[in-house]
């Protein structure tokens, strides 16, 4: 009997750490295309304390911060853990880690960094994928001590500190009988995904993470600590919901919460042979019906994977989840019983355990830090079956040519209900992808271990081209990239929207709130020219 967890575990044997490969991949010629803008002369510091040491920062900044805060450098035992990242393709050059114990410490760190002309960057769970973080050199503001959740008396919302993360939020709320919108992977932060929208299993019922924000406490580039909501700083409020990484550090945010309504979620995982691709994708398209599956039909996640113990050819793994009881779900998923599956497993679990059966739990290989990921992505409305076949055939060909890449490469196809996401007026927030109902992702892990980084880059590009060529005519020249899945070399329009007013508005806001581009390491938006 095969189940998804076993296959995923088997498929991802790459999780043994690379033995000798250093964290920096050989292919450093890569320079992200999304930072072509010239450096603003205003941004150049009058002087830079280039050799600022962690001891100096401790001495100078330490006394200003609250008790329990810490400041440390590479000699500290906490360093490796604090600077570890999911994606090691392009890593930031961290000089000092500052771990504030209280929200009010963050403005002080920002002002200190500015006063010394040193760059700063927030880090929470360290799962940023984009190579643009590799342009950073300076002080890491480590958010991981700021994990408090404070429920409002009416239990309609709660305040979450900026370092809260998905597993914590899913579990803490569920135990109290509540749920909230989170990412679908247990390991990522709330604000890393949330500032760029934030896809997850409750979005069909309640919308994206960003759709559920009520209030943000934000530290701006100059160190001012402000409140951002529909009424206060409302221009920025618009931008924080989709392009927020560009504008400040969220020390805490108020998010809607909901009574959980059900005691368990249902899941069903299938494994199919590759030959079923056409008929299966035809059915999936009907099932999703152009993004109109009901909110409770929460998520379907598919993989192309190589597992020779199951089949010689790449297999299709598909996992469905339903926000409710099995008896209701059975009627809905029954239609997928007709593709001669090699395996089918199902069960009922509390919501916070669902990530673990869809390959996205805390202990799943997918969440593990410290690897180089060559990735690509494309947002789609429907599956183009010809394109999905071409991508499959390419996957088969490449993993036959280079069998060592079989277990370390996968095509991931994420589909969520968009019911509540579509209800919101697209112009009302900076999130531009309300019509992308399928989130694709292609990942090759640690190809440098086999000297195949260039090979992997080329394969990733070919896969992305096939997705984009398979789009309806009108979308082919305007491909879409979920900014939190970006590799870092995509056009800004793909990430922030092709309607010219979107990027213009963001650039104007950038000029107003972050003219000196202090927040320019996460798919940065250049400021409008004066
Ligand atoms: C395994 C995996 C699973 C994923 N699953 C999902 C998913 O289910 N849904 C989804 O939408 N996306 C998902 N993503 C993409 C995810 O949204 C981004 O990778 C995100 O940046 C991760 O946030 P983090 O806190 O883990 O990473 P970090 O690297 O710590 O943060 C990423 C960036 O976010 C900013 N940031 C973080 N915290 C704050 C803050 N408090 N204030 C201001 N800025 C902040 C910083 O610019 C930072 O560089 C996933 C990525 C991976 C690798
Ligand atoms: C650091 O250690 C903590 C506690 O052991 C762990 O939860 C966390 O995932 C680690 N961080 C990283 C980036 O690996
Ligand atoms: C899907 O919906 C979008 C709008 O959300 C529409 O533009 C497109 O034509 C629809 N496609 C199909 C195949 O129905
Ligand atoms: C599907 O993809 C193929 C291959 O790229 C393309 O020729 C075809 O026009 C696409 N079909 C639709 C409906 O977009």
Short mmCIF file of N, CA and C in Angstrom, two decimals, residues 274-405:
data_model
loop_
_atom_site.label_atom_id
_atom_site.label_comp_id
_atom_site.label_asym_id
_atom_site.label_seq_id
_atom_site.Cartn_x
_atom_site.Cartn_y
_atom_site.Cartn_z
N UNK A 274 0.94 7.90 -15.24
CA UNK A 274 1.07 9.04 -16.16
C UNK A 274 0.16 8.93 -17.37
N UNK A 275 -0.17 7.71 -17.77
CA UNK A 275 -1.01 7.56 -18.97
C UNK A 275 -2.43 8.10 -18.75
N UNK A 276 -2.79 8.35 -17.50
CA UNK A 276 -4.13 8.87 -17.21
C UNK A 276 -4.18 10.40 -17.31
N UNK A 277 -3.06 10.99 -17.68
CA UNK A 277 -2.95 12.45 -17.61
C UNK A 277 -4.10 13.18 -18.31
N UNK A 278 -4.35 12.82 -19.57
CA UNK A 278 -5.36 13.58 -20.34
C UNK A 278 -6.74 13.47 -19.70
N UNK A 279 -7.15 12.23 -19.41
CA UNK A 279 -8.50 12.09 -18.88
C UNK A 279 -8.61 12.71 -17.48
N UNK A 280 -7.54 12.58 -16.71
CA UNK A 280 -7.58 13.13 -15.35
C UNK A 280 -7.64 14.66 -15.37
N UNK A 281 -6.81 15.28 -16.19
CA UNK A 281 -6.83 16.75 -16.23
C UNK A 281 -8.14 17.29 -16.80
N UNK A 282 -8.74 16.55 -17.71
CA UNK A 282 -10.05 16.97 -18.22
C UNK A 282 -11.05 17.02 -17.06
N UNK A 283 -10.98 16.00 -16.21
CA UNK A 283 -11.89 15.93 -15.06
C UNK A 283 -11.58 17.04 -14.04
N UNK A 284 -10.30 17.25 -13.81
CA UNK A 284 -9.91 18.30 -12.84
C UNK A 284 -10.41 19.67 -13.32
N UNK A 285 -10.29 19.93 -14.61
CA UNK A 285 -10.78 21.21 -15.12
C UNK A 285 -12.29 21.35 -14.89
N UNK A 286 -13.01 20.28 -15.09
CA UNK A 286 -14.47 20.34 -14.86
C UNK A 286 -14.76 20.55 -13.37
N UNK A 287 -14.00 19.84 -12.57
CA UNK A 287 -14.16 19.92 -11.11
C UNK A 287 -13.91 21.34 -10.61
N UNK A 288 -12.85 21.96 -11.12
CA UNK A 288 -12.51 23.31 -10.66
C UNK A 288 -13.41 24.36 -11.31
N UNK A 289 -13.90 24.03 -12.50
CA UNK A 289 -14.85 24.90 -13.19
C UNK A 289 -14.40 26.37 -13.18
N UNK A 290 -13.18 26.57 -13.68
CA UNK A 290 -12.64 27.93 -13.80
C UNK A 290 -12.71 28.70 -12.47
N UNK A 291 -12.23 28.04 -11.44
CA UNK A 291 -12.10 28.74 -10.15
C UNK A 291 -13.38 28.88 -9.37
N UNK A 292 -14.38 28.05 -9.66
CA UNK A 292 -15.62 28.24 -8.91
C UNK A 292 -15.99 27.06 -8.02
N UNK A 293 -14.99 26.26 -7.62
CA UNK A 293 -15.31 25.20 -6.65
C UNK A 293 -15.68 25.87 -5.32
N UNK A 294 -16.66 25.32 -4.61
CA UNK A 294 -17.11 25.96 -3.36
C UNK A 294 -16.00 26.03 -2.32
N UNK A 295 -16.13 26.98 -1.42
CA UNK A 295 -15.11 27.22 -0.40
C UNK A 295 -14.72 26.00 0.42
N UNK A 296 -15.69 25.15 0.74
CA UNK A 296 -15.36 23.96 1.56
C UNK A 296 -14.54 22.94 0.78
N UNK A 297 -14.63 22.98 -0.55
CA UNK A 297 -13.81 22.07 -1.38
C UNK A 297 -12.45 22.77 -1.50
N UNK A 298 -11.72 22.70 -0.39
CA UNK A 298 -10.68 23.67 -0.11
C UNK A 298 -9.48 23.64 -1.04
N UNK A 299 -8.90 22.47 -1.23
CA UNK A 299 -7.63 22.44 -1.96
C UNK A 299 -7.43 21.13 -2.68
N UNK A 300 -6.82 21.22 -3.85
CA UNK A 300 -6.31 20.02 -4.51
C UNK A 300 -4.89 20.31 -4.94
N UNK A 301 -4.00 19.45 -4.53
CA UNK A 301 -2.58 19.66 -4.80
C UNK A 301 -2.05 18.44 -5.54
N UNK A 302 -1.40 18.68 -6.67
CA UNK A 302 -0.88 17.57 -7.45
C UNK A 302 0.63 17.65 -7.63
N UNK A 303 1.22 16.49 -7.87
CA UNK A 303 2.66 16.42 -8.14
C UNK A 303 2.90 15.50 -9.33
N UNK A 304 3.87 15.84 -10.15
CA UNK A 304 4.49 14.84 -11.02
C UNK A 304 5.72 14.38 -10.24
N UNK A 305 5.86 13.09 -10.07
CA UNK A 305 7.00 12.62 -9.30
C UNK A 305 7.55 11.34 -9.93
N UNK A 306 8.81 11.07 -9.65
CA UNK A 306 9.42 9.83 -10.11
C UNK A 306 9.51 8.89 -8.92
N UNK A 307 8.95 7.71 -9.04
CA UNK A 307 9.12 6.69 -8.03
C UNK A 307 9.06 5.34 -8.73
N UNK A 308 10.24 4.81 -9.04
CA UNK A 308 10.33 3.60 -9.86
C UNK A 308 9.77 2.37 -9.14
N UNK A 309 9.63 2.47 -7.82
CA UNK A 309 9.05 1.32 -7.13
C UNK A 309 7.54 1.24 -7.40
N UNK A 310 6.99 2.33 -7.90
CA UNK A 310 5.57 2.38 -8.16
C UNK A 310 5.30 2.21 -9.66
N UNK A 311 6.05 2.94 -10.47
CA UNK A 311 5.90 2.83 -11.91
C UNK A 311 7.19 3.29 -12.57
N UNK A 312 7.47 2.71 -13.74
CA UNK A 312 8.66 3.11 -14.49
C UNK A 312 8.58 4.57 -14.93
N UNK A 313 7.38 4.98 -15.27
CA UNK A 313 7.19 6.35 -15.75
C UNK A 313 6.79 7.26 -14.59
N UNK A 314 6.99 8.57 -14.75
CA UNK A 314 6.55 9.48 -13.68
C UNK A 314 5.07 9.28 -13.34
N UNK A 315 4.77 9.39 -12.07
CA UNK A 315 3.40 9.21 -11.60
C UNK A 315 2.75 10.57 -11.29
N UNK A 316 1.45 10.54 -11.18
CA UNK A 316 0.70 11.72 -10.74
C UNK A 316 0.20 11.43 -9.34
N UNK A 317 0.51 12.33 -8.43
CA UNK A 317 -0.02 12.20 -7.06
C UNK A 317 -1.01 13.34 -6.89
N UNK A 318 -2.18 13.04 -6.40
CA UNK A 318 -3.13 14.14 -6.22
C UNK A 318 -3.78 14.04 -4.84
N UNK A 319 -3.81 15.16 -4.15
CA UNK A 319 -4.33 15.18 -2.79
C UNK A 319 -5.44 16.22 -2.67
N UNK A 320 -6.59 15.77 -2.17
CA UNK A 320 -7.76 16.65 -2.03
C UNK A 320 -8.08 16.87 -0.56
N UNK A 321 -8.53 18.06 -0.23
CA UNK A 321 -9.01 18.26 1.15
C UNK A 321 -10.37 18.95 1.14
N UNK A 322 -11.11 18.67 2.19
CA UNK A 322 -12.48 19.15 2.30
C UNK A 322 -12.70 19.64 3.73
N UNK A 323 -13.27 20.83 3.87
CA UNK A 323 -13.47 21.41 5.21
C UNK A 323 -14.78 20.90 5.80
N UNK A 324 -14.81 19.61 6.13
CA UNK A 324 -16.04 19.06 6.69
C UNK A 324 -15.98 17.55 6.73
N UNK A 325 -17.14 16.93 7.02
CA UNK A 325 -17.17 15.49 7.24
C UNK A 325 -17.03 14.66 5.96
N UNK A 326 -16.53 13.46 6.17
CA UNK A 326 -16.28 12.52 5.07
C UNK A 326 -17.53 12.25 4.24
N UNK A 327 -18.69 12.10 4.90
CA UNK A 327 -19.87 11.71 4.13
C UNK A 327 -20.25 12.78 3.10
N UNK A 328 -19.99 14.04 3.40
CA UNK A 328 -20.27 15.10 2.42
C UNK A 328 -19.20 15.13 1.33
N UNK A 329 -17.97 14.86 1.75
CA UNK A 329 -16.85 14.94 0.81
C UNK A 329 -16.90 13.81 -0.21
N UNK A 330 -17.38 12.65 0.21
CA UNK A 330 -17.35 11.48 -0.67
C UNK A 330 -18.08 11.75 -1.98
N UNK A 331 -19.21 12.42 -1.88
CA UNK A 331 -19.99 12.71 -3.09
C UNK A 331 -19.18 13.58 -4.06
N UNK A 332 -18.38 14.43 -3.49
CA UNK A 332 -17.64 15.39 -4.32
C UNK A 332 -16.42 14.76 -4.98
N UNK A 333 -15.75 13.88 -4.25
CA UNK A 333 -14.50 13.32 -4.79
C UNK A 333 -14.69 11.98 -5.49
N UNK A 334 -15.89 11.45 -5.44
CA UNK A 334 -16.20 10.15 -6.05
C UNK A 334 -15.73 10.11 -7.51
N UNK A 335 -15.88 11.23 -8.19
CA UNK A 335 -15.54 11.30 -9.62
C UNK A 335 -14.09 10.95 -9.92
N UNK A 336 -13.21 11.04 -8.92
CA UNK A 336 -11.80 10.73 -9.16
C UNK A 336 -11.46 9.26 -8.92
N UNK A 337 -12.48 8.46 -8.63
CA UNK A 337 -12.26 7.03 -8.44
C UNK A 337 -12.14 6.27 -9.75
N UNK A 338 -12.33 6.98 -10.87
CA UNK A 338 -12.44 6.27 -12.14
C UNK A 338 -11.22 6.36 -13.04
N UNK A 339 -10.05 6.51 -12.43
CA UNK A 339 -8.83 6.63 -13.24
C UNK A 339 -7.81 5.55 -12.89
N UNK A 340 -8.32 4.39 -12.49
CA UNK A 340 -7.45 3.24 -12.18
C UNK A 340 -6.29 3.61 -11.27
N UNK A 341 -6.61 4.24 -10.17
CA UNK A 341 -5.53 4.68 -9.28
C UNK A 341 -4.70 3.51 -8.79
N UNK A 342 -3.43 3.79 -8.56
CA UNK A 342 -2.53 2.79 -7.99
C UNK A 342 -2.69 2.78 -6.48
N UNK A 343 -3.18 3.87 -5.96
CA UNK A 343 -3.36 3.95 -4.52
C UNK A 343 -4.40 5.01 -4.19
N UNK A 344 -5.08 4.79 -3.08
CA UNK A 344 -6.01 5.80 -2.58
C UNK A 344 -6.03 5.70 -1.07
N UNK A 345 -5.73 6.80 -0.40
CA UNK A 345 -5.84 6.81 1.06
C UNK A 345 -6.69 7.99 1.49
N UNK A 346 -7.33 7.85 2.63
CA UNK A 346 -8.18 8.93 3.08
C UNK A 346 -8.20 8.96 4.60
N UNK A 347 -8.73 10.03 5.15
CA UNK A 347 -8.81 10.13 6.60
C UNK A 347 -9.43 11.44 7.03
N UNK A 348 -9.61 11.56 8.34
CA UNK A 348 -10.22 12.76 8.92
C UNK A 348 -9.32 13.25 10.04
N UNK A 349 -8.98 14.53 9.99
CA UNK A 349 -8.00 15.07 10.94
C UNK A 349 -8.37 16.48 11.35
N UNK A 350 -7.88 16.89 12.53
CA UNK A 350 -7.99 18.32 12.85
C UNK A 350 -7.26 19.15 11.79
N UNK A 351 -7.75 20.34 11.56
CA UNK A 351 -7.20 21.17 10.48
C UNK A 351 -5.68 21.29 10.50
N UNK A 352 -5.12 21.51 11.70
CA UNK A 352 -3.68 21.78 11.75
C UNK A 352 -2.83 20.55 11.39
N UNK A 353 -3.47 19.38 11.33
CA UNK A 353 -2.71 18.19 10.91
C UNK A 353 -2.84 17.91 9.41
N UNK A 354 -3.71 18.64 8.75
CA UNK A 354 -3.91 18.43 7.32
C UNK A 354 -2.63 18.70 6.49
N UNK A 355 -1.85 19.74 6.83
CA UNK A 355 -0.62 19.93 6.06
C UNK A 355 0.24 18.65 5.99
N UNK A 356 0.27 17.92 7.09
CA UNK A 356 1.09 16.70 7.15
C UNK A 356 0.67 15.61 6.18
N UNK A 357 -0.59 15.62 5.71
CA UNK A 357 -1.00 14.60 4.74
C UNK A 357 -0.98 15.14 3.31
N UNK A 358 -0.74 16.44 3.17
CA UNK A 358 -0.59 16.97 1.82
C UNK A 358 0.87 17.30 1.50
N UNK A 359 1.76 16.76 2.30
CA UNK A 359 3.19 16.95 2.03
C UNK A 359 3.71 18.31 2.46
N UNK A 360 2.92 19.08 3.24
CA UNK A 360 3.33 20.44 3.60
C UNK A 360 3.42 20.65 5.11
N UNK A 361 3.61 19.57 5.86
CA UNK A 361 3.70 19.67 7.32
C UNK A 361 5.10 20.07 7.78
N UNK A 362 5.18 20.41 9.06
CA UNK A 362 6.45 20.87 9.63
C UNK A 362 7.59 19.89 9.41
N UNK A 363 7.29 18.60 9.51
CA UNK A 363 8.34 17.60 9.40
C UNK A 363 8.50 17.06 7.99
N UNK A 364 7.73 17.59 7.05
CA UNK A 364 7.85 17.07 5.69
C UNK A 364 9.09 17.63 5.01
N UNK A 365 9.67 16.82 4.15
CA UNK A 365 10.86 17.26 3.41
C UNK A 365 10.67 18.61 2.73
N UNK A 366 9.46 18.85 2.22
CA UNK A 366 9.18 20.10 1.51
C UNK A 366 9.52 21.34 2.34
N UNK A 367 9.42 21.20 3.65
CA UNK A 367 9.63 22.35 4.53
C UNK A 367 11.09 22.52 4.96
N UNK A 368 11.95 21.57 4.64
CA UNK A 368 13.29 21.60 5.24
C UNK A 368 14.22 22.67 4.68
N UNK A 369 14.91 23.31 5.59
CA UNK A 369 15.81 24.40 5.21
C UNK A 369 17.15 23.90 4.70
N UNK A 370 17.90 24.80 4.08
CA UNK A 370 19.30 24.54 3.79
C UNK A 370 19.60 23.90 2.45
N UNK A 371 18.74 24.08 1.47
CA UNK A 371 18.99 23.51 0.14
C UNK A 371 18.89 24.58 -0.94
N UNK A 372 19.52 24.28 -2.06
CA UNK A 372 19.41 25.16 -3.22
C UNK A 372 18.23 24.69 -4.07
N UNK A 373 17.34 25.63 -4.34
CA UNK A 373 16.16 25.29 -5.14
C UNK A 373 16.20 26.08 -6.44
N UNK A 374 16.21 25.38 -7.55
CA UNK A 374 16.03 26.04 -8.84
C UNK A 374 14.54 25.92 -9.13
N UNK A 375 13.87 27.06 -9.15
CA UNK A 375 12.42 27.01 -9.23
C UNK A 375 11.88 27.86 -10.37
N UNK A 376 10.65 27.58 -10.71
CA UNK A 376 9.92 28.47 -11.58
C UNK A 376 8.44 28.33 -11.29
N UNK A 377 7.66 29.25 -11.77
CA UNK A 377 6.24 29.25 -11.45
C UNK A 377 5.46 29.96 -12.54
N UNK A 378 4.18 29.69 -12.58
CA UNK A 378 3.27 30.41 -13.49
C UNK A 378 1.88 30.32 -12.90
N UNK A 379 1.13 31.41 -12.96
CA UNK A 379 -0.27 31.39 -12.53
C UNK A 379 -1.15 31.05 -13.72
N UNK A 380 -2.12 30.18 -13.50
CA UNK A 380 -2.99 29.73 -14.60
C UNK A 380 -4.46 29.86 -14.20
N UNK A 381 -5.32 29.86 -15.19
CA UNK A 381 -6.76 29.80 -14.89
C UNK A 381 -7.29 28.38 -15.00
N UNK A 382 -6.93 27.73 -16.09
CA UNK A 382 -7.33 26.32 -16.27
C UNK A 382 -6.10 25.55 -16.72
N UNK A 383 -6.14 24.23 -16.58
CA UNK A 383 -5.05 23.42 -17.11
C UNK A 383 -5.21 23.30 -18.61
N UNK A 384 -4.15 23.62 -19.34
CA UNK A 384 -4.11 23.32 -20.76
C UNK A 384 -3.54 21.90 -20.86
N UNK A 385 -4.35 20.99 -21.32
CA UNK A 385 -3.98 19.58 -21.25
C UNK A 385 -2.79 19.26 -22.15
N UNK A 386 -2.74 19.93 -23.31
CA UNK A 386 -1.58 19.75 -24.19
C UNK A 386 -0.31 20.18 -23.46
N UNK A 387 -0.38 21.32 -22.82
CA UNK A 387 0.80 21.84 -22.11
C UNK A 387 1.18 20.93 -20.94
N UNK A 388 0.18 20.43 -20.21
CA UNK A 388 0.49 19.54 -19.09
C UNK A 388 1.15 18.25 -19.58
N UNK A 389 0.74 17.78 -20.75
CA UNK A 389 1.37 16.60 -21.35
C UNK A 389 2.81 16.94 -21.76
N UNK A 390 3.00 18.10 -22.39
CA UNK A 390 4.36 18.48 -22.82
C UNK A 390 5.29 18.58 -21.60
N UNK A 391 4.77 19.13 -20.50
CA UNK A 391 5.59 19.28 -19.29
C UNK A 391 5.90 17.91 -18.68
N UNK A 392 4.93 17.03 -18.76
CA UNK A 392 5.15 15.65 -18.29
C UNK A 392 6.21 14.96 -19.14
N UNK A 393 6.07 15.08 -20.46
CA UNK A 393 7.03 14.42 -21.36
C UNK A 393 8.44 14.97 -21.14
N UNK A 394 8.52 16.27 -20.95
CA UNK A 394 9.83 16.89 -20.68
C UNK A 394 10.39 16.35 -19.36
N UNK A 395 9.52 16.25 -18.37
CA UNK A 395 9.92 15.73 -17.05
C UNK A 395 10.45 14.29 -17.18
N UNK A 396 9.74 13.52 -17.96
CA UNK A 396 10.16 12.13 -18.17
C UNK A 396 11.50 12.08 -18.90
N UNK A 397 11.62 12.91 -19.94
CA UNK A 397 12.85 12.91 -20.74
C UNK A 397 14.04 13.32 -19.88
N UNK A 398 13.88 14.41 -19.14
CA UNK A 398 15.01 14.93 -18.34
C UNK A 398 15.40 13.95 -17.22
N UNK A 399 14.40 13.31 -16.61
CA UNK A 399 14.73 12.41 -15.52
C UNK A 399 15.22 11.05 -16.05
N UNK A 400 15.04 10.83 -17.35
CA UNK A 400 15.64 9.64 -17.96
C UNK A 400 17.09 9.95 -18.34
N UNK A 401 17.29 11.16 -18.91
CA UNK A 401 18.65 11.63 -19.23
C UNK A 401 19.53 11.69 -18.00
N UNK A 402 18.97 12.23 -16.94
CA UNK A 402 19.73 12.45 -15.69
C UNK A 402 18.94 11.85 -14.54
N UNK A 403 19.06 10.53 -14.40
CA UNK A 403 18.23 9.86 -13.38
C UNK A 403 18.46 10.39 -11.97
N UNK A 404 19.65 10.95 -11.74
CA UNK A 404 19.92 11.48 -10.39
C UNK A 404 18.98 12.64 -10.05
N UNK A 405 18.41 13.28 -11.07
CA UNK A 405 17.50 14.40 -10.79
C UNK A 405 16.06 13.92 -10.55
#
